[in-house]
Amino acid sequence: MASASSARNADVDPHVAVDSLRVALERAGIVLPSLRADPASPSLRLVELGRVRADVALRLAHALEPRETAP
């Protein structure tokens, strides 16, 4: 039996997800040139992140680290 969360995730349009991710990454100064919805598996709604240079992967890792908040 699928959970409500997984059912909700199955309804996400991969093109909308790609656009949202692209905007968020651009705000962080990161560009993934190969970012796209996977056309080979539309029923799976996969997003292809593609390949990136090592420096871009490192910037992405740093952007995903939790931020410390001021007290």
PDB file of N, CA and C in Angstrom:
ATOM      1  N   MET A   1       0.842  -1.180   0.000  1.00  0.00           N
ATOM      2  CA  MET A   1       0.000   0.000   0.000  1.00  0.00           C
ATOM      3  C   MET A   1       0.889   1.246   0.000  1.00  0.00           C
ATOM      4  N   ALA A   2       0.647   2.187  -0.909  1.00  0.00           N
ATOM      5  CA  ALA A   2       1.443   3.407  -1.003  1.00  0.00           C
ATOM      6  C   ALA A   2       1.010   4.399   0.059  1.00  0.00           C
ATOM      7  N   SER A   3       1.982   5.098   0.596  1.00  0.00           N
ATOM      8  CA  SER A   3       1.671   6.112   1.599  1.00  0.00           C
ATOM      9  C   SER A   3       1.151   7.359   0.898  1.00  0.00           C
ATOM     10  N   ALA A   4       0.528   8.253   1.673  1.00  0.00           N
ATOM     11  CA  ALA A   4       0.019   9.505   1.122  1.00  0.00           C
ATOM     12  C   ALA A   4       1.157  10.336   0.561  1.00  0.00           C
ATOM     13  N   SER A   5       2.311  10.292   1.222  1.00  0.00           N
ATOM     14  CA  SER A   5       3.469  11.053   0.770  1.00  0.00           C
ATOM     15  C   SER A   5       3.948  10.563  -0.587  1.00  0.00           C
ATOM     16  N   SER A   6       4.065   9.252  -0.776  1.00  0.00           N
ATOM     17  CA  SER A   6       4.533   8.740  -2.065  1.00  0.00           C
ATOM     18  C   SER A   6       3.498   8.970  -3.153  1.00  0.00           C
ATOM     19  N   ALA A   7       2.221   8.910  -2.814  1.00  0.00           N
ATOM     20  CA  ALA A   7       1.171   9.188  -3.802  1.00  0.00           C
ATOM     21  C   ALA A   7       1.238  10.652  -4.228  1.00  0.00           C
ATOM     22  N   ARG A   8       1.488  11.535  -3.275  1.00  0.00           N
ATOM     23  CA  ARG A   8       1.591  12.962  -3.579  1.00  0.00           C
ATOM     24  C   ARG A   8       2.828  13.207  -4.451  1.00  0.00           C
ATOM     25  N   ASN A   9       3.932  12.542  -4.158  1.00  0.00           N
ATOM     26  CA  ASN A   9       5.157  12.698  -4.941  1.00  0.00           C
ATOM     27  C   ASN A   9       4.972  12.213  -6.372  1.00  0.00           C
ATOM     28  N   ALA A  10       4.148  11.211  -6.575  1.00  0.00           N
ATOM     29  CA  ALA A  10       3.913  10.664  -7.910  1.00  0.00           C
ATOM     30  C   ALA A  10       3.166  11.656  -8.795  1.00  0.00           C
ATOM     31  N   ASP A  11       2.529  12.654  -8.192  1.00  0.00           N
ATOM     32  CA  ASP A  11       1.764  13.634  -8.955  1.00  0.00           C
ATOM     33  C   ASP A  11       2.584  14.847  -9.379  1.00  0.00           C
ATOM     34  N   VAL A  12       3.850  14.900  -9.014  1.00  0.00           N
ATOM     35  CA  VAL A  12       4.688  16.048  -9.344  1.00  0.00           C
ATOM     36  C   VAL A  12       5.102  15.995 -10.807  1.00  0.00           C
ATOM     37  N   ASP A  13       4.834  17.071 -11.521  1.00  0.00           N
ATOM     38  CA  ASP A  13       5.239  17.177 -12.922  1.00  0.00           C
ATOM     39  C   ASP A  13       6.759  17.363 -12.962  1.00  0.00           C
ATOM     40  N   PRO A  14       7.488  16.498 -13.651  1.00  0.00           N
ATOM     41  CA  PRO A  14       8.949  16.618 -13.666  1.00  0.00           C
ATOM     42  C   PRO A  14       9.432  17.923 -14.296  1.00  0.00           C
ATOM     43  N   HIS A  15       8.666  18.482 -15.222  1.00  0.00           N
ATOM     44  CA  HIS A  15       9.059  19.748 -15.850  1.00  0.00           C
ATOM     45  C   HIS A  15       8.957  20.893 -14.846  1.00  0.00           C
ATOM     46  N   VAL A  16       7.938  20.857 -14.013  1.00  0.00           N
ATOM     47  CA  VAL A  16       7.784  21.858 -12.951  1.00  0.00           C
ATOM     48  C   VAL A  16       8.919  21.695 -11.937  1.00  0.00           C
ATOM     49  N   ALA A  17       9.239  20.461 -11.597  1.00  0.00           N
ATOM     50  CA  ALA A  17      10.328  20.197 -10.662  1.00  0.00           C
ATOM     51  C   ALA A  17      11.653  20.708 -11.215  1.00  0.00           C
ATOM     52  N   VAL A  18      11.901  20.480 -12.493  1.00  0.00           N
ATOM     53  CA  VAL A  18      13.132  20.952 -13.131  1.00  0.00           C
ATOM     54  C   VAL A  18      13.196  22.474 -13.080  1.00  0.00           C
ATOM     55  N   ASP A  19      12.109  23.136 -13.427  1.00  0.00           N
ATOM     56  CA  ASP A  19      12.098  24.603 -13.411  1.00  0.00           C
ATOM     57  C   ASP A  19      12.347  25.138 -12.002  1.00  0.00           C
ATOM     58  N   SER A  20      11.711  24.541 -11.004  1.00  0.00           N
ATOM     59  CA  SER A  20      11.885  24.976  -9.623  1.00  0.00           C
ATOM     60  C   SER A  20      13.317  24.756  -9.152  1.00  0.00           C
ATOM     61  N   LEU A  21      13.872  23.605  -9.478  1.00  0.00           N
ATOM     62  CA  LEU A  21      15.240  23.299  -9.080  1.00  0.00           C
ATOM     63  C   LEU A  21      16.223  24.219  -9.787  1.00  0.00           C
ATOM     64  N   ARG A  22      15.999  24.480 -11.053  1.00  0.00           N
ATOM     65  CA  ARG A  22      16.899  25.362 -11.816  1.00  0.00           C
ATOM     66  C   ARG A  22      16.930  26.761 -11.190  1.00  0.00           C
ATOM     67  N   VAL A  23      15.777  27.288 -10.834  1.00  0.00           N
ATOM     68  CA  VAL A  23      15.706  28.613 -10.209  1.00  0.00           C
ATOM     69  C   VAL A  23      16.437  28.617  -8.868  1.00  0.00           C
ATOM     70  N   ALA A  24      16.201  27.598  -8.044  1.00  0.00           N
ATOM     71  CA  ALA A  24      16.850  27.523  -6.731  1.00  0.00           C
ATOM     72  C   ALA A  24      18.371  27.401  -6.879  1.00  0.00           C
ATOM     73  N   LEU A  25      18.813  26.598  -7.825  1.00  0.00           N
ATOM     74  CA  LEU A  25      20.250  26.446  -8.050  1.00  0.00           C
ATOM     75  C   LEU A  25      20.870  27.750  -8.557  1.00  0.00           C
ATOM     76  N   GLU A  26      20.167  28.437  -9.445  1.00  0.00           N
ATOM     77  CA  GLU A  26      20.685  29.707  -9.965  1.00  0.00           C
ATOM     78  C   GLU A  26      20.847  30.722  -8.843  1.00  0.00           C
ATOM     79  N   ARG A  27      19.920  30.729  -7.887  1.00  0.00           N
ATOM     80  CA  ARG A  27      20.035  31.634  -6.729  1.00  0.00           C
ATOM     81  C   ARG A  27      21.298  31.332  -5.932  1.00  0.00           C
ATOM     82  N   ALA A  28      21.710  30.072  -5.931  1.00  0.00           N
ATOM     83  CA  ALA A  28      22.921  29.663  -5.218  1.00  0.00           C
ATOM     84  C   ALA A  28      24.156  29.780  -6.106  1.00  0.00           C
ATOM     85  N   GLY A  29      23.987  30.276  -7.331  1.00  0.00           N
ATOM     86  CA  GLY A  29      25.110  30.429  -8.246  1.00  0.00           C
ATOM     87  C   GLY A  29      25.573  29.129  -8.875  1.00  0.00           C
ATOM     88  N   ILE A  30      24.659  28.175  -8.979  1.00  0.00           N
ATOM     89  CA  ILE A  30      25.001  26.853  -9.502  1.00  0.00           C
ATOM     90  C   ILE A  30      24.194  26.583 -10.764  1.00  0.00           C
ATOM     91  N   VAL A  31      24.876  26.108 -11.796  1.00  0.00           N
ATOM     92  CA  VAL A  31      24.204  25.752 -13.046  1.00  0.00           C
ATOM     93  C   VAL A  31      24.489  24.280 -13.332  1.00  0.00           C
ATOM     94  N   LEU A  32      23.438  23.502 -13.524  1.00  0.00           N
ATOM     95  CA  LEU A  32      23.569  22.113 -13.968  1.00  0.00           C
ATOM     96  C   LEU A  32      23.127  22.086 -15.434  1.00  0.00           C
ATOM     97  N   PRO A  33      24.075  22.108 -16.368  1.00  0.00           N
ATOM     98  CA  PRO A  33      23.723  22.211 -17.782  1.00  0.00           C
ATOM     99  C   PRO A  33      22.841  21.092 -18.294  1.00  0.00           C
ATOM    100  N   SER A  34      22.936  19.920 -17.711  1.00  0.00           N
ATOM    101  CA  SER A  34      22.174  18.776 -18.213  1.00  0.00           C
ATOM    102  C   SER A  34      20.860  18.558 -17.474  1.00  0.00           C
ATOM    103  N   LEU A  35      20.500  19.461 -16.585  1.00  0.00           N
ATOM    104  CA  LEU A  35      19.257  19.320 -15.817  1.00  0.00           C
ATOM    105  C   LEU A  35      18.058  19.316 -16.760  1.00  0.00           C
ATOM    106  N   ARG A  36      17.244  18.248 -16.670  1.00  0.00           N
ATOM    107  CA  ARG A  36      16.063  18.144 -17.541  1.00  0.00           C
ATOM    108  C   ARG A  36      15.147  17.037 -17.040  1.00  0.00           C
ATOM    109  N   ALA A  37      13.920  17.053 -17.515  1.00  0.00           N
ATOM    110  CA  ALA A  37      13.015  15.931 -17.284  1.00  0.00           C
ATOM    111  C   ALA A  37      13.453  14.804 -18.210  1.00  0.00           C
ATOM    112  N   ASP A  38      13.461  13.586 -17.709  1.00  0.00           N
ATOM    113  CA  ASP A  38      13.913  12.438 -18.489  1.00  0.00           C
ATOM    114  C   ASP A  38      12.821  12.055 -19.484  1.00  0.00           C
ATOM    115  N   PRO A  39      13.059  12.260 -20.782  1.00  0.00           N
ATOM    116  CA  PRO A  39      12.027  11.960 -21.777  1.00  0.00           C
ATOM    117  C   PRO A  39      11.838  10.461 -22.018  1.00  0.00           C
ATOM    118  N   ALA A  40      12.790   9.643 -21.581  1.00  0.00           N
ATOM    119  CA  ALA A  40      12.719   8.208 -21.849  1.00  0.00           C
ATOM    120  C   ALA A  40      11.801   7.462 -20.881  1.00  0.00           C
ATOM    121  N   SER A  41      11.419   8.119 -19.815  1.00  0.00           N
ATOM    122  CA  SER A  41      10.588   7.434 -18.809  1.00  0.00           C
ATOM    123  C   SER A  41       9.507   8.350 -18.250  1.00  0.00           C
ATOM    124  N   PRO A  42       8.607   8.831 -19.096  1.00  0.00           N
ATOM    125  CA  PRO A  42       7.601   9.787 -18.627  1.00  0.00           C
ATOM    126  C   PRO A  42       6.698   9.247 -17.509  1.00  0.00           C
ATOM    127  N   SER A  43       6.435   7.966 -17.505  1.00  0.00           N
ATOM    128  CA  SER A  43       5.560   7.416 -16.467  1.00  0.00           C
ATOM    129  C   SER A  43       6.241   7.393 -15.100  1.00  0.00           C
ATOM    130  N   LEU A  44       7.575   7.392 -15.096  1.00  0.00           N
ATOM    131  CA  LEU A  44       8.310   7.395 -13.828  1.00  0.00           C
ATOM    132  C   LEU A  44       8.540   8.806 -13.295  1.00  0.00           C
ATOM    133  N   ARG A  45       8.361   9.816 -14.156  1.00  0.00           N
ATOM    134  CA  ARG A  45       8.530  11.225 -13.772  1.00  0.00           C
ATOM    135  C   ARG A  45       9.918  11.488 -13.200  1.00  0.00           C
ATOM    136  N   LEU A  46      10.939  11.013 -13.886  1.00  0.00           N
ATOM    137  CA  LEU A  46      12.311  11.183 -13.424  1.00  0.00           C
ATOM    138  C   LEU A  46      12.879  12.524 -13.869  1.00  0.00           C
ATOM    139  N   VAL A  47      13.733  13.075 -13.023  1.00  0.00           N
ATOM    140  CA  VAL A  47      14.483  14.282 -13.350  1.00  0.00           C
ATOM    141  C   VAL A  47      15.944  13.875 -13.476  1.00  0.00           C
ATOM    142  N   GLU A  48      16.529  14.235 -14.593  1.00  0.00           N
ATOM    143  CA  GLU A  48      17.930  13.913 -14.842  1.00  0.00           C
ATOM    144  C   GLU A  48      18.777  15.112 -14.440  1.00  0.00           C
ATOM    145  N   LEU A  49      19.668  14.897 -13.465  1.00  0.00           N
ATOM    146  CA  LEU A  49      20.528  15.978 -12.994  1.00  0.00           C
ATOM    147  C   LEU A  49      21.742  16.152 -13.889  1.00  0.00           C
ATOM    148  N   GLY A  50      22.157  15.102 -14.534  1.00  0.00           N
ATOM    149  CA  GLY A  50      23.253  15.181 -15.481  1.00  0.00           C
ATOM    150  C   GLY A  50      24.607  15.166 -14.818  1.00  0.00           C
ATOM    151  N   ARG A  51      25.613  15.427 -15.630  1.00  0.00           N
ATOM    152  CA  ARG A  51      26.996  15.413 -15.152  1.00  0.00           C
ATOM    153  C   ARG A  51      27.456  16.844 -14.946  1.00  0.00           C
ATOM    154  N   VAL A  52      28.312  17.039 -13.935  1.00  0.00           N
ATOM    155  CA  VAL A  52      28.856  18.363 -13.651  1.00  0.00           C
ATOM    156  C   VAL A  52      30.351  18.239 -13.329  1.00  0.00           C
ATOM    157  N   ARG A  53      31.046  19.358 -13.462  1.00  0.00           N
ATOM    158  CA  ARG A  53      32.447  19.399 -13.063  1.00  0.00           C
ATOM    159  C   ARG A  53      32.548  19.237 -11.553  1.00  0.00           C
ATOM    160  N   ALA A  54      33.708  18.833 -11.092  1.00  0.00           N
ATOM    161  CA  ALA A  54      33.921  18.604  -9.664  1.00  0.00           C
ATOM    162  C   ALA A  54      33.709  19.879  -8.846  1.00  0.00           C
ATOM    163  N   ASP A  55      34.126  21.041  -9.364  1.00  0.00           N
ATOM    164  CA  ASP A  55      33.942  22.282  -8.610  1.00  0.00           C
ATOM    165  C   ASP A  55      32.462  22.618  -8.447  1.00  0.00           C
ATOM    166  N   VAL A  56      31.651  22.297  -9.436  1.00  0.00           N
ATOM    167  CA  VAL A  56      30.208  22.533  -9.337  1.00  0.00           C
ATOM    168  C   VAL A  56      29.594  21.577  -8.319  1.00  0.00           C
ATOM    169  N   ALA A  57      30.019  20.335  -8.325  1.00  0.00           N
ATOM    170  CA  ALA A  57      29.521  19.367  -7.346  1.00  0.00           C
ATOM    171  C   ALA A  57      29.860  19.816  -5.935  1.00  0.00           C
ATOM    172  N   LEU A  58      31.061  20.360  -5.743  1.00  0.00           N
ATOM    173  CA  LEU A  58      31.467  20.846  -4.424  1.00  0.00           C
ATOM    174  C   LEU A  58      30.628  22.052  -4.002  1.00  0.00           C
ATOM    175  N   ARG A  59      30.370  22.974  -4.923  1.00  0.00           N
ATOM    176  CA  ARG A  59      29.511  24.128  -4.601  1.00  0.00           C
ATOM    177  C   ARG A  59      28.103  23.666  -4.263  1.00  0.00           C
ATOM    178  N   LEU A  60      27.617  22.665  -4.975  1.00  0.00           N
ATOM    179  CA  LEU A  60      26.292  22.122  -4.680  1.00  0.00           C
ATOM    180  C   LEU A  60      26.272  21.510  -3.285  1.00  0.00           C
ATOM    181  N   ALA A  61      27.286  20.768  -2.936  1.00  0.00           N
ATOM    182  CA  ALA A  61      27.369  20.161  -1.607  1.00  0.00           C
ATOM    183  C   ALA A  61      27.365  21.242  -0.520  1.00  0.00           C
ATOM    184  N   HIS A  62      28.126  22.301  -0.738  1.00  0.00           N
ATOM    185  CA  HIS A  62      28.158  23.385   0.242  1.00  0.00           C
ATOM    186  C   HIS A  62      26.814  24.104   0.335  1.00  0.00           C
ATOM    187  N   ALA A  63      26.140  24.259  -0.786  1.00  0.00           N
ATOM    188  CA  ALA A  63      24.832  24.912  -0.776  1.00  0.00           C
ATOM    189  C   ALA A  63      23.787  24.108  -0.020  1.00  0.00           C
ATOM    190  N   LEU A  64      23.967  22.795   0.031  1.00  0.00           N
ATOM    191  CA  LEU A  64      23.004  21.931   0.717  1.00  0.00           C
ATOM    192  C   LEU A  64      23.298  21.762   2.206  1.00  0.00           C
ATOM    193  N   GLU A  65      24.471  22.233   2.647  1.00  0.00           N
ATOM    194  CA  GLU A  65      24.796  22.128   4.065  1.00  0.00           C
ATOM    195  C   GLU A  65      23.878  23.030   4.880  1.00  0.00           C
ATOM    196  N   PRO A  66      23.493  22.574   6.080  1.00  0.00           N
ATOM    197  CA  PRO A  66      22.636  23.415   6.927  1.00  0.00           C
ATOM    198  C   PRO A  66      23.339  24.721   7.279  1.00  0.00           C
ATOM    199  N   ARG A  67      22.595  25.768   7.296  1.00  0.00           N
ATOM    200  CA  ARG A  67      23.128  27.091   7.647  1.00  0.00           C
ATOM    201  C   ARG A  67      23.020  27.276   9.157  1.00  0.00           C
ATOM    202  N   GLU A  68      24.050  27.897   9.728  1.00  0.00           N
ATOM    203  CA  GLU A  68      23.987  28.224  11.140  1.00  0.00           C
ATOM    204  C   GLU A  68      23.166  29.501  11.283  1.00  0.00           C
ATOM    205  N   THR A  69      22.314  29.529  12.276  1.00  0.00           N
ATOM    206  CA  THR A  69      21.493  30.721  12.501  1.00  0.00           C
ATOM    207  C   THR A  69      22.056  31.497  13.677  1.00  0.00           C
ATOM    208  N   ALA A  70      21.940  32.796  13.586  1.00  0.00           N
ATOM    209  CA  ALA A  70      22.426  33.652  14.676  1.00  0.00           C
ATOM    210  C   ALA A  70      21.489  33.518  15.873  1.00  0.00           C
ATOM    211  N   PRO A  71      22.061  33.562  17.081  1.00  0.00           N
ATOM    212  CA  PRO A  71      21.223  33.417  18.287  1.00  0.00           C
ATOM    213  C   PRO A  71      20.313  34.601  18.508  1.00  0.00           C
TER     214      PRO A  71
END
